[in-house]
Protein backbone atom coordinates (compact mmCIF):
# COMPACT_ATOMS: atom_id res chain seq x y z
CA MET A 1 55.67 106.35 150.08
CA SER A 2 56.76 102.72 149.69
CA ILE A 3 54.51 102.19 146.65
CA GLY A 4 55.91 105.35 145.06
CA GLY A 5 59.43 104.19 145.83
CA ALA A 6 58.72 100.81 144.29
CA LEU A 7 57.36 102.55 141.21
CA ASN A 8 60.47 104.73 140.90
CA SER A 9 62.68 101.69 141.38
CA ALA A 10 60.83 99.81 138.63
CA VAL A 11 61.16 102.79 136.28
CA SER A 12 64.91 102.88 136.93
CA GLY A 13 64.96 99.15 136.16
CA LEU A 14 63.26 99.80 132.82
CA LYS A 15 65.75 102.52 132.04
CA ALA A 16 68.72 100.35 133.06
CA GLN A 17 67.58 97.38 131.00
CA SER A 18 66.91 99.69 128.06
CA THR A 19 70.53 100.82 128.31
CA ALA A 20 71.67 97.21 128.49
CA MET A 21 69.57 96.32 125.43
CA ALA A 22 71.01 99.31 123.52
CA ILE A 23 74.54 98.10 124.28
CA ILE A 24 73.65 94.55 123.21
CA SER A 25 72.12 95.95 120.00
CA ASP A 26 75.28 97.96 119.31
CA ASN A 27 77.47 94.91 119.87
CA LEU A 28 75.43 92.71 117.56
CA SER A 29 75.33 95.42 114.90
CA ASN A 30 79.13 95.64 115.03
CA SER A 31 79.86 91.92 115.15
CA GLU A 32 81.61 92.25 111.76
CA THR A 33 83.19 95.67 112.35
CA THR A 34 86.98 95.58 112.08
CA GLY A 35 88.70 96.29 115.39
CA TYR A 36 85.42 96.75 117.29
CA LYS A 37 85.61 96.10 121.03
CA ALA A 38 82.43 94.72 122.57
CA LEU A 39 80.89 96.80 125.36
CA SER A 40 79.29 95.35 128.47
CA THR A 41 76.78 96.77 130.96
CA SER A 42 77.71 97.43 134.58
CA PHE A 43 74.75 97.61 136.98
CA SER A 44 74.91 99.36 140.37
CA ASN A 45 72.23 99.90 142.96
CA LEU A 46 70.83 103.27 144.03
CA VAL A 47 70.19 103.88 147.74
CA THR A 48 67.88 106.59 149.14
CA GLN A 49 68.69 106.06 152.81
CA SER A 50 71.91 105.25 154.59
CA SER A 51 70.59 102.59 156.97
CA LEU A 52 67.79 100.08 157.13
CA SER A 53 64.88 100.67 159.59
CA SER A 54 61.31 99.53 160.02
CA SER A 55 60.48 101.41 156.83
CA TYR A 56 62.24 100.99 153.53
CA SER A 57 62.55 103.38 150.58
CA SER A 58 63.66 101.62 147.44
CA GLY A 59 66.37 103.30 145.41
CA GLY A 60 66.61 101.43 142.14
CA VAL A 61 69.40 100.58 139.71
CA ARG A 62 71.77 102.39 137.40
CA ALA A 63 73.36 101.00 134.23
CA THR A 64 76.63 102.26 132.77
CA PRO A 65 78.52 101.02 129.69
CA ARG A 66 81.86 99.36 130.29
CA GLN A 67 84.64 99.20 127.68
CA SER A 68 87.07 96.37 127.00
CA VAL A 69 89.48 98.13 124.67
CA ALA A 70 92.41 95.87 125.56
CA ASN A 71 90.60 92.65 124.59
CA GLN A 72 92.28 90.90 121.66
CA GLY A 73 90.29 90.11 118.54
CA LEU A 74 91.04 87.29 116.12
CA ILE A 75 93.69 88.15 113.48
CA GLU A 76 92.37 87.38 110.00
CA SER A 77 94.44 87.43 106.79
CA THR A 78 93.41 89.66 103.89
CA SER A 79 94.58 90.21 100.32
CA SER A 80 95.40 93.90 100.82
CA THR A 81 99.02 94.74 101.64
CA THR A 82 97.95 98.02 103.28
CA ASP A 83 95.77 96.23 105.85
CA MET A 84 97.36 95.71 109.24
CA ALA A 85 96.39 94.22 112.59
CA ILE A 86 97.78 94.64 116.09
CA SER A 87 98.48 91.56 118.16
CA GLY A 88 98.84 92.67 121.78
CA ASN A 89 98.74 96.12 123.33
CA GLY A 90 98.62 99.41 121.48
CA LEU A 91 96.60 101.43 118.99
CA PHE A 92 97.34 103.07 115.66
CA VAL A 93 97.68 106.85 115.76
CA VAL A 94 95.63 108.83 113.23
CA THR A 95 94.49 112.41 112.60
CA ASP A 96 91.37 113.74 110.91
CA SER A 97 93.38 115.85 108.45
CA VAL A 98 96.93 115.94 107.09
CA ASP A 99 98.02 118.93 109.19
CA SER A 100 95.87 118.32 112.28
CA ASN A 101 97.44 118.19 115.75
CA THR A 102 94.43 116.35 117.23
CA LEU A 103 95.31 112.70 117.70
CA TYR A 104 92.90 109.79 117.55
CA TYR A 105 93.63 106.14 118.27
CA THR A 106 92.18 103.02 116.68
CA ARG A 107 92.51 99.25 116.34
CA ASN A 108 90.91 99.37 112.89
CA GLY A 109 93.83 98.71 110.56
CA SER A 110 91.83 98.80 107.33
CA PHE A 111 93.98 101.39 105.54
CA ASP A 112 94.08 102.23 101.84
CA LEU A 113 96.03 104.60 99.64
CA ASP A 114 93.87 107.60 98.79
CA SER A 115 94.08 109.61 95.58
CA GLU A 116 96.89 111.73 97.01
CA GLY A 117 99.03 108.82 98.20
CA TYR A 118 98.17 108.95 101.92
CA LEU A 119 97.33 105.86 103.97
CA THR A 120 93.83 106.53 105.30
CA SER A 121 90.91 104.76 106.98
CA ASN A 122 87.45 106.34 106.95
CA GLY A 123 89.02 109.73 106.26
CA TYR A 124 91.58 109.47 109.08
CA TYR A 125 95.30 109.73 108.22
CA LEU A 126 97.71 107.13 109.60
CA GLN A 127 100.67 108.66 111.42
CA GLY A 128 104.23 107.34 111.39
CA TRP A 129 107.88 108.18 111.88
CA ALA A 130 109.77 109.12 108.72
CA LEU A 131 112.90 107.06 107.97
CA ASP A 132 116.19 108.24 106.50
CA GLN A 133 118.11 106.47 103.72
CA ASP A 134 119.64 104.08 106.28
CA GLY A 135 116.21 103.02 107.55
CA SER A 136 116.60 104.86 110.86
CA VAL A 137 113.90 107.07 112.36
CA VAL A 138 114.61 110.72 111.56
CA GLY A 139 115.40 112.46 114.84
CA GLY A 140 115.01 109.28 116.88
CA ASN A 141 111.91 107.59 118.30
CA ALA A 142 110.49 110.69 120.01
CA ASN A 143 107.47 110.33 122.28
CA SER A 144 105.79 113.40 120.86
CA SER A 145 103.10 114.18 118.31
CA ALA A 146 105.61 116.55 116.70
CA SER A 147 107.69 113.51 115.66
CA LEU A 148 104.77 112.05 113.72
CA THR A 149 103.76 112.77 110.15
CA ALA A 150 100.97 111.55 107.90
CA ILE A 151 102.25 108.61 105.84
CA ASP A 152 102.51 109.98 102.30
CA LEU A 153 103.79 107.48 99.76
CA SER A 154 103.38 109.86 96.82
CA ALA A 155 106.39 111.76 98.15
CA PHE A 156 108.67 108.84 97.33
CA ASN A 157 109.98 107.58 94.03
CA SER A 158 112.90 105.26 93.60
CA SER A 159 116.04 107.00 92.37
CA ALA A 160 118.00 105.57 89.47
CA ALA A 161 121.35 103.89 90.10
CA ALA A 162 124.34 103.35 87.83
CA THR A 163 125.72 99.86 87.35
CA THR A 164 128.85 99.39 89.45
CA THR A 165 129.16 95.59 89.44
CA THR A 166 128.23 92.95 86.90
CA SER A 167 128.36 89.24 87.78
CA ILE A 168 128.56 86.64 85.03
CA GLN A 169 127.90 82.92 85.28
CA ALA A 170 128.77 81.16 82.00
CA ASN A 171 130.43 78.08 80.57
CA LEU A 172 133.07 78.55 77.87
CA PRO A 173 133.24 75.53 75.54
CA SER A 174 136.44 73.55 76.08
CA THR A 175 136.02 72.01 72.63
CA ALA A 176 136.39 75.36 70.87
CA GLU A 177 139.46 75.77 68.64
CA ASP A 178 142.16 78.32 69.40
CA GLY A 179 141.17 81.60 67.80
CA ASP A 180 137.42 80.89 67.92
CA THR A 181 135.31 83.88 68.98
CA PHE A 182 131.82 84.08 70.45
CA THR A 183 129.63 87.05 71.31
CA SER A 184 127.05 87.71 73.98
CA ALA A 185 125.47 90.84 75.44
CA MET A 186 124.84 92.39 78.83
CA GLU A 187 122.67 95.31 79.91
CA ILE A 188 123.93 98.12 82.14
CA TYR A 189 122.47 101.39 83.46
CA ASP A 190 123.99 104.85 83.61
CA SER A 191 123.51 107.22 86.59
CA LEU A 192 120.31 108.59 85.04
CA GLY A 193 118.75 105.14 84.88
CA THR A 194 119.01 104.77 81.10
CA ALA A 195 119.55 101.19 79.90
CA HIS A 196 122.43 100.40 77.53
CA THR A 197 123.61 97.20 75.86
CA VAL A 198 127.27 96.15 75.78
CA SER A 199 128.43 93.44 73.40
CA MET A 200 131.03 91.02 74.85
CA THR A 201 133.48 89.11 72.68
CA TRP A 202 134.97 85.86 74.03
CA THR A 203 138.16 84.67 72.24
CA LYS A 204 139.91 81.37 72.96
CA THR A 205 143.65 82.07 72.85
CA SER A 206 145.01 78.67 73.99
CA THR A 207 143.89 75.37 75.49
CA SER A 208 142.76 76.82 78.84
CA GLU A 209 142.92 80.56 78.25
CA TRP A 210 140.37 83.09 77.00
CA THR A 211 140.10 86.84 76.62
CA LEU A 212 136.98 88.94 77.11
CA ASP A 213 136.63 92.25 75.29
CA PHE A 214 133.82 94.81 75.13
CA SER A 215 132.33 97.03 72.46
CA ASP A 216 131.05 100.55 73.04
CA PRO A 217 127.54 100.56 74.53
CA THR A 218 124.41 101.25 72.51
CA LEU A 219 121.00 102.37 73.71
CA SER A 220 118.87 99.37 74.67
CA SER A 221 115.92 101.14 73.13
CA ASP A 222 117.80 101.67 69.81
CA ASP A 223 120.86 99.50 69.16
CA SER A 224 121.83 101.67 66.20
CA VAL A 225 122.80 104.54 68.53
CA THR A 226 126.22 104.35 70.21
CA SER A 227 125.79 105.91 73.66
CA GLY A 228 129.30 105.95 75.19
CA THR A 229 132.94 104.92 74.99
CA ILE A 230 134.35 101.88 76.79
CA SER A 231 137.92 101.63 78.02
CA GLY A 232 139.52 98.73 79.84
CA GLY A 233 139.98 95.20 78.64
CA PRO A 234 140.61 92.81 77.25
CA ILE A 235 140.33 90.65 80.37
CA SER A 236 142.25 87.38 80.43
CA VAL A 237 140.94 84.29 82.21
CA THR A 238 142.55 80.87 82.63
CA PHE A 239 141.15 77.53 83.77
CA THR A 240 142.45 74.36 85.41
CA ASP A 241 140.37 71.26 84.77
CA GLY A 242 137.46 73.51 83.83
CA VAL A 243 137.60 75.56 87.04
CA LEU A 244 138.50 79.26 87.03
CA ALA A 245 142.23 79.60 87.81
CA SER A 246 142.96 83.31 87.29
CA VAL A 247 141.55 86.65 86.16
CA SER A 248 143.80 89.43 84.86
CA PRO A 249 143.72 92.25 85.61
CA ASP A 250 142.33 91.69 89.10
CA PRO A 251 140.00 93.37 89.81
CA ALA A 252 138.66 93.33 86.28
CA GLU A 253 137.16 96.73 85.54
CA ILE A 254 135.83 98.67 82.58
CA THR A 255 135.04 102.37 82.35
CA VAL A 256 132.36 104.04 80.27
CA SER A 257 132.85 107.72 79.51
CA GLY A 258 131.10 110.28 77.34
CA TRP A 259 127.58 109.06 77.93
CA THR A 260 125.38 110.72 75.31
CA THR A 261 122.57 110.86 77.88
CA GLY A 262 124.59 113.33 79.98
CA ALA A 263 125.18 110.81 82.77
CA SER A 264 128.37 110.72 84.82
CA ASP A 265 131.17 108.34 83.77
CA SER A 266 130.75 104.78 85.00
CA THR A 267 133.28 102.34 86.42
CA ILE A 268 132.06 98.74 86.42
CA THR A 269 133.71 95.83 88.20
CA MET A 270 133.35 92.54 86.34
CA ASP A 271 132.75 89.69 88.79
CA LEU A 272 133.69 86.58 86.82
CA GLY A 273 133.62 84.20 89.76
CA THR A 274 135.81 82.91 92.57
CA VAL A 275 139.17 81.41 91.67
CA GLY A 276 139.05 77.68 92.40
CA ALA A 277 135.24 77.59 92.38
CA THR A 278 132.48 77.16 89.82
CA ASP A 279 130.27 80.11 90.85
CA GLY A 280 131.24 82.21 87.82
CA LEU A 281 133.07 81.22 84.63
CA THR A 282 133.83 77.57 83.87
CA GLN A 283 135.32 75.73 80.88
CA TYR A 284 133.68 72.38 80.17
CA ALA A 285 132.63 70.53 77.07
CA PRO A 286 129.18 71.68 75.88
CA THR A 287 126.27 69.31 76.41
CA ASP A 288 125.48 69.53 72.69
CA SER A 289 128.62 68.70 70.75
CA ASP A 290 127.07 70.11 67.58
CA ASN A 291 126.38 73.47 69.20
CA ILE A 292 129.68 74.93 70.36
CA ASP A 293 128.95 78.29 71.99
CA VAL A 294 129.35 80.28 75.19
CA GLN A 295 126.50 79.16 77.44
CA ILE A 296 125.35 82.12 79.56
CA GLU A 297 123.68 80.94 82.78
CA ASP A 298 123.12 84.33 84.40
CA ILE A 299 124.20 87.94 84.10
CA SER A 300 123.24 90.19 87.01
CA GLN A 301 124.06 93.81 87.75
CA ASP A 302 123.25 96.31 90.47
CA GLY A 303 122.04 99.23 88.35
CA LEU A 304 118.44 100.47 88.43
CA LYS A 305 116.23 102.38 86.07
CA TYR A 306 114.09 105.17 87.52
CA GLY A 307 111.16 103.54 89.29
CA THR A 308 107.63 104.51 90.29
CA LEU A 309 105.65 103.19 93.25
CA ASN A 310 104.34 99.71 92.59
CA GLY A 311 103.13 98.58 96.04
CA VAL A 312 103.59 98.79 99.78
CA GLU A 313 104.16 96.23 102.52
CA VAL A 314 103.99 96.55 106.30
CA GLN A 315 106.43 94.46 108.34
CA ASP A 316 105.90 93.09 111.88
CA ASP A 317 107.90 95.93 113.46
CA GLY A 318 105.71 98.51 111.72
CA THR A 319 108.19 99.35 108.96
CA VAL A 320 106.45 100.51 105.77
CA VAL A 321 108.38 99.22 102.75
CA ALA A 322 107.65 100.80 99.37
CA SER A 323 108.32 98.65 96.30
CA TYR A 324 108.92 100.06 92.84
CA ASP A 325 108.51 98.76 89.30
CA ASN A 326 112.29 98.64 88.87
CA GLY A 327 112.60 96.02 91.62
CA ASP A 328 113.84 98.48 94.23
CA GLU A 329 112.46 98.29 97.80
CA VAL A 330 112.86 101.15 100.27
CA ALA A 331 111.85 101.44 103.95
CA VAL A 332 110.14 104.84 104.13
CA TYR A 333 108.19 104.98 107.41
CA LYS A 334 107.84 103.19 110.73
CA ILE A 335 104.41 102.96 112.35
CA PRO A 336 104.53 103.38 116.15
CA LEU A 337 101.86 102.12 118.54
CA ALA A 338 100.30 104.29 121.23
CA THR A 339 100.05 102.56 124.60
CA PHE A 340 98.05 103.76 127.62
CA THR A 341 97.94 103.00 131.34
CA ASN A 342 94.15 102.60 131.26
CA TYR A 343 92.78 101.67 127.83
CA ASN A 344 89.21 101.52 129.13
CA GLY A 345 89.44 105.19 130.08
CA LEU A 346 89.60 106.21 126.41
CA SER A 347 86.64 108.06 124.93
CA LEU A 348 84.97 106.19 122.04
CA ASN A 349 84.00 108.13 118.91
CA THR A 350 82.49 107.20 115.54
CA ASP A 351 84.45 104.90 113.16
CA GLY A 352 86.14 103.08 116.05
CA MET A 353 88.25 106.12 116.94
CA TYR A 354 89.29 106.78 120.53
CA GLN A 355 90.57 109.91 122.23
CA ALA A 356 92.67 110.23 125.35
CA THR A 357 91.03 111.40 128.58
CA ALA A 358 92.17 112.08 132.12
CA ASP A 359 91.08 108.53 133.01
CA SER A 360 93.12 106.91 130.21
CA GLY A 361 96.29 108.87 130.92
CA THR A 362 98.65 110.18 128.27
CA TYR A 363 99.94 108.09 125.39
CA THR A 364 103.38 106.57 124.99
CA LEU A 365 104.64 106.08 121.45
CA THR A 366 106.40 102.72 121.22
CA GLU A 367 107.96 100.79 118.37
CA ALA A 368 105.92 97.68 117.61
CA GLY A 369 107.27 94.57 119.28
CA THR A 370 109.19 96.45 121.98
CA GLY A 371 108.30 97.25 125.57
CA SER A 372 104.60 96.75 126.28
CA ALA A 373 103.57 97.27 122.63
CA GLY A 374 102.27 94.41 120.54
CA THR A 375 103.33 93.47 117.03
CA ILE A 376 101.86 94.57 113.71
CA THR A 377 100.83 91.99 111.13
CA GLY A 378 100.59 93.17 107.53
CA SER A 379 97.88 91.94 105.14
CA ALA A 380 95.63 91.17 108.11
CA LEU A 381 92.81 92.73 110.13
CA GLU A 382 91.64 92.32 113.72
CA ALA A 383 88.10 90.97 113.95
CA SER A 384 85.40 92.29 116.28
CA THR A 385 85.47 90.85 119.81
CA VAL A 386 81.67 90.44 119.85
CA ASP A 387 80.51 86.92 120.78
CA THR A 388 77.03 86.71 119.24
CA ALA A 389 76.01 83.68 121.35
CA GLU A 390 76.89 85.54 124.53
CA GLU A 391 75.03 88.65 123.36
CA PHE A 392 71.86 86.66 122.66
CA SER A 393 72.08 85.17 126.16
CA LYS A 394 72.38 88.65 127.64
CA MET A 395 69.44 89.77 125.50
CA ILE A 396 67.19 87.09 126.99
CA VAL A 397 68.20 88.02 130.55
CA SER A 398 67.69 91.72 129.85
CA GLN A 399 64.27 91.12 128.29
CA GLN A 400 63.14 89.09 131.31
CA ALA A 401 64.39 91.77 133.72
CA TYR A 402 62.59 94.44 131.69
CA SER A 403 59.34 92.42 131.76
CA ALA A 404 59.69 91.97 135.52
CA ALA A 405 60.16 95.72 136.03
CA SER A 406 57.15 96.47 133.86
CA GLN A 407 55.13 93.97 135.91
CA ILE A 408 56.06 95.88 139.06
CA ILE A 409 54.70 99.06 137.49
CA THR A 410 51.43 97.25 136.67
CA THR A 411 51.20 95.90 140.21
CA CYS A 412 51.90 99.34 141.72
CA GLY A 413 49.10 100.72 139.54
CA ASP A 414 46.71 98.09 140.89
CA MET A 415 47.75 98.92 144.46
CA TYR A 416 47.06 102.63 143.84
CA ASP A 417 43.64 101.67 142.43
CA ASP A 418 42.89 99.64 145.57
CA LEU A 419 44.00 102.56 147.76
CA MET A 420 41.78 105.01 145.87
CA SER A 421 38.85 102.57 146.13
CA ALA A 422 39.32 102.36 149.90
CA VAL A 423 39.27 106.15 150.15
CA ARG A 424 36.05 106.38 148.13
């Protein structure tokens, strides 16, 4: 009985060490897998009798895998703006299809835009909270799968915006003669996002006084086509020792009506600078005395042409910011993190995806950087937590234990041979 028990115990040892070697092999194979959490082997003894006596029946050993989902991997920078890494607690929430209600959780933040504009990783769709125009979560930060939606960037395009304010920084030549005129141009947009060019005429009326007048706009794409009618102006400006002293009327505004594009009428405020400061118009002698002209330093305006998606960026609080080719940037989604009471109770699936179980408890959706949730780093990935040196050390120990168990089996075989010889 004791020899048989020893044999069974040795067999269980072989099986346990085989399990340990399989786990080590998995860890080493995934040493470069993004977001992979190294597994370890937990050994426990098997007992066939409740108390020790003069006889002993060996039980053996059992090996079970042990997760370390909460272990932090090294954060490594990448060149992709759709990559993201979690520093601290939490997992990304994904689904296996756009309309699926089955939630999976992962630390693998290697997401890319697919052909339909969704952020995906290995066929799983990243979930987030939709944001309104003010950047607030639609309906609030609800702790429910119903509040989540697959992040779809194809659904967003930047809307056009009419110019409402134009700021001009320029120096008017103090050496110009009374009655001298100079021209320059500025670009504005109508409410449909069409670009137009407005010619500005600067006229020196006295030693420290100028007027600014405007011509009707023309299409920027074809300056031979008049595209609207300007009213307002001329605007009078005065200077004291080269510094802006007054603007009249104040505020200085122009109106464009009858846009040939069909856009709504535009009212544009002309920001010519702060009285008593040099942040707008000034009147100084030109640096080149032979080139007397209005020196335009900068003309900026707040209008936008219609824009298409140009890129995406993920901020530390999980906000997904879409950027467009017209320079517009819009916050469109916020990525929440799912936190659990017992991370190691999650069930591990292929592609580094986890599912909730009774042991893990239910998820809590939390905004990154708040509560127990970690932060999200854009253009970065979390490395595997596998320590190859440690795994090789475990491999040596496991191999020696396996050899020892196999030696027991050989010895038990010899003992059975001796017993059979004695019987014969």
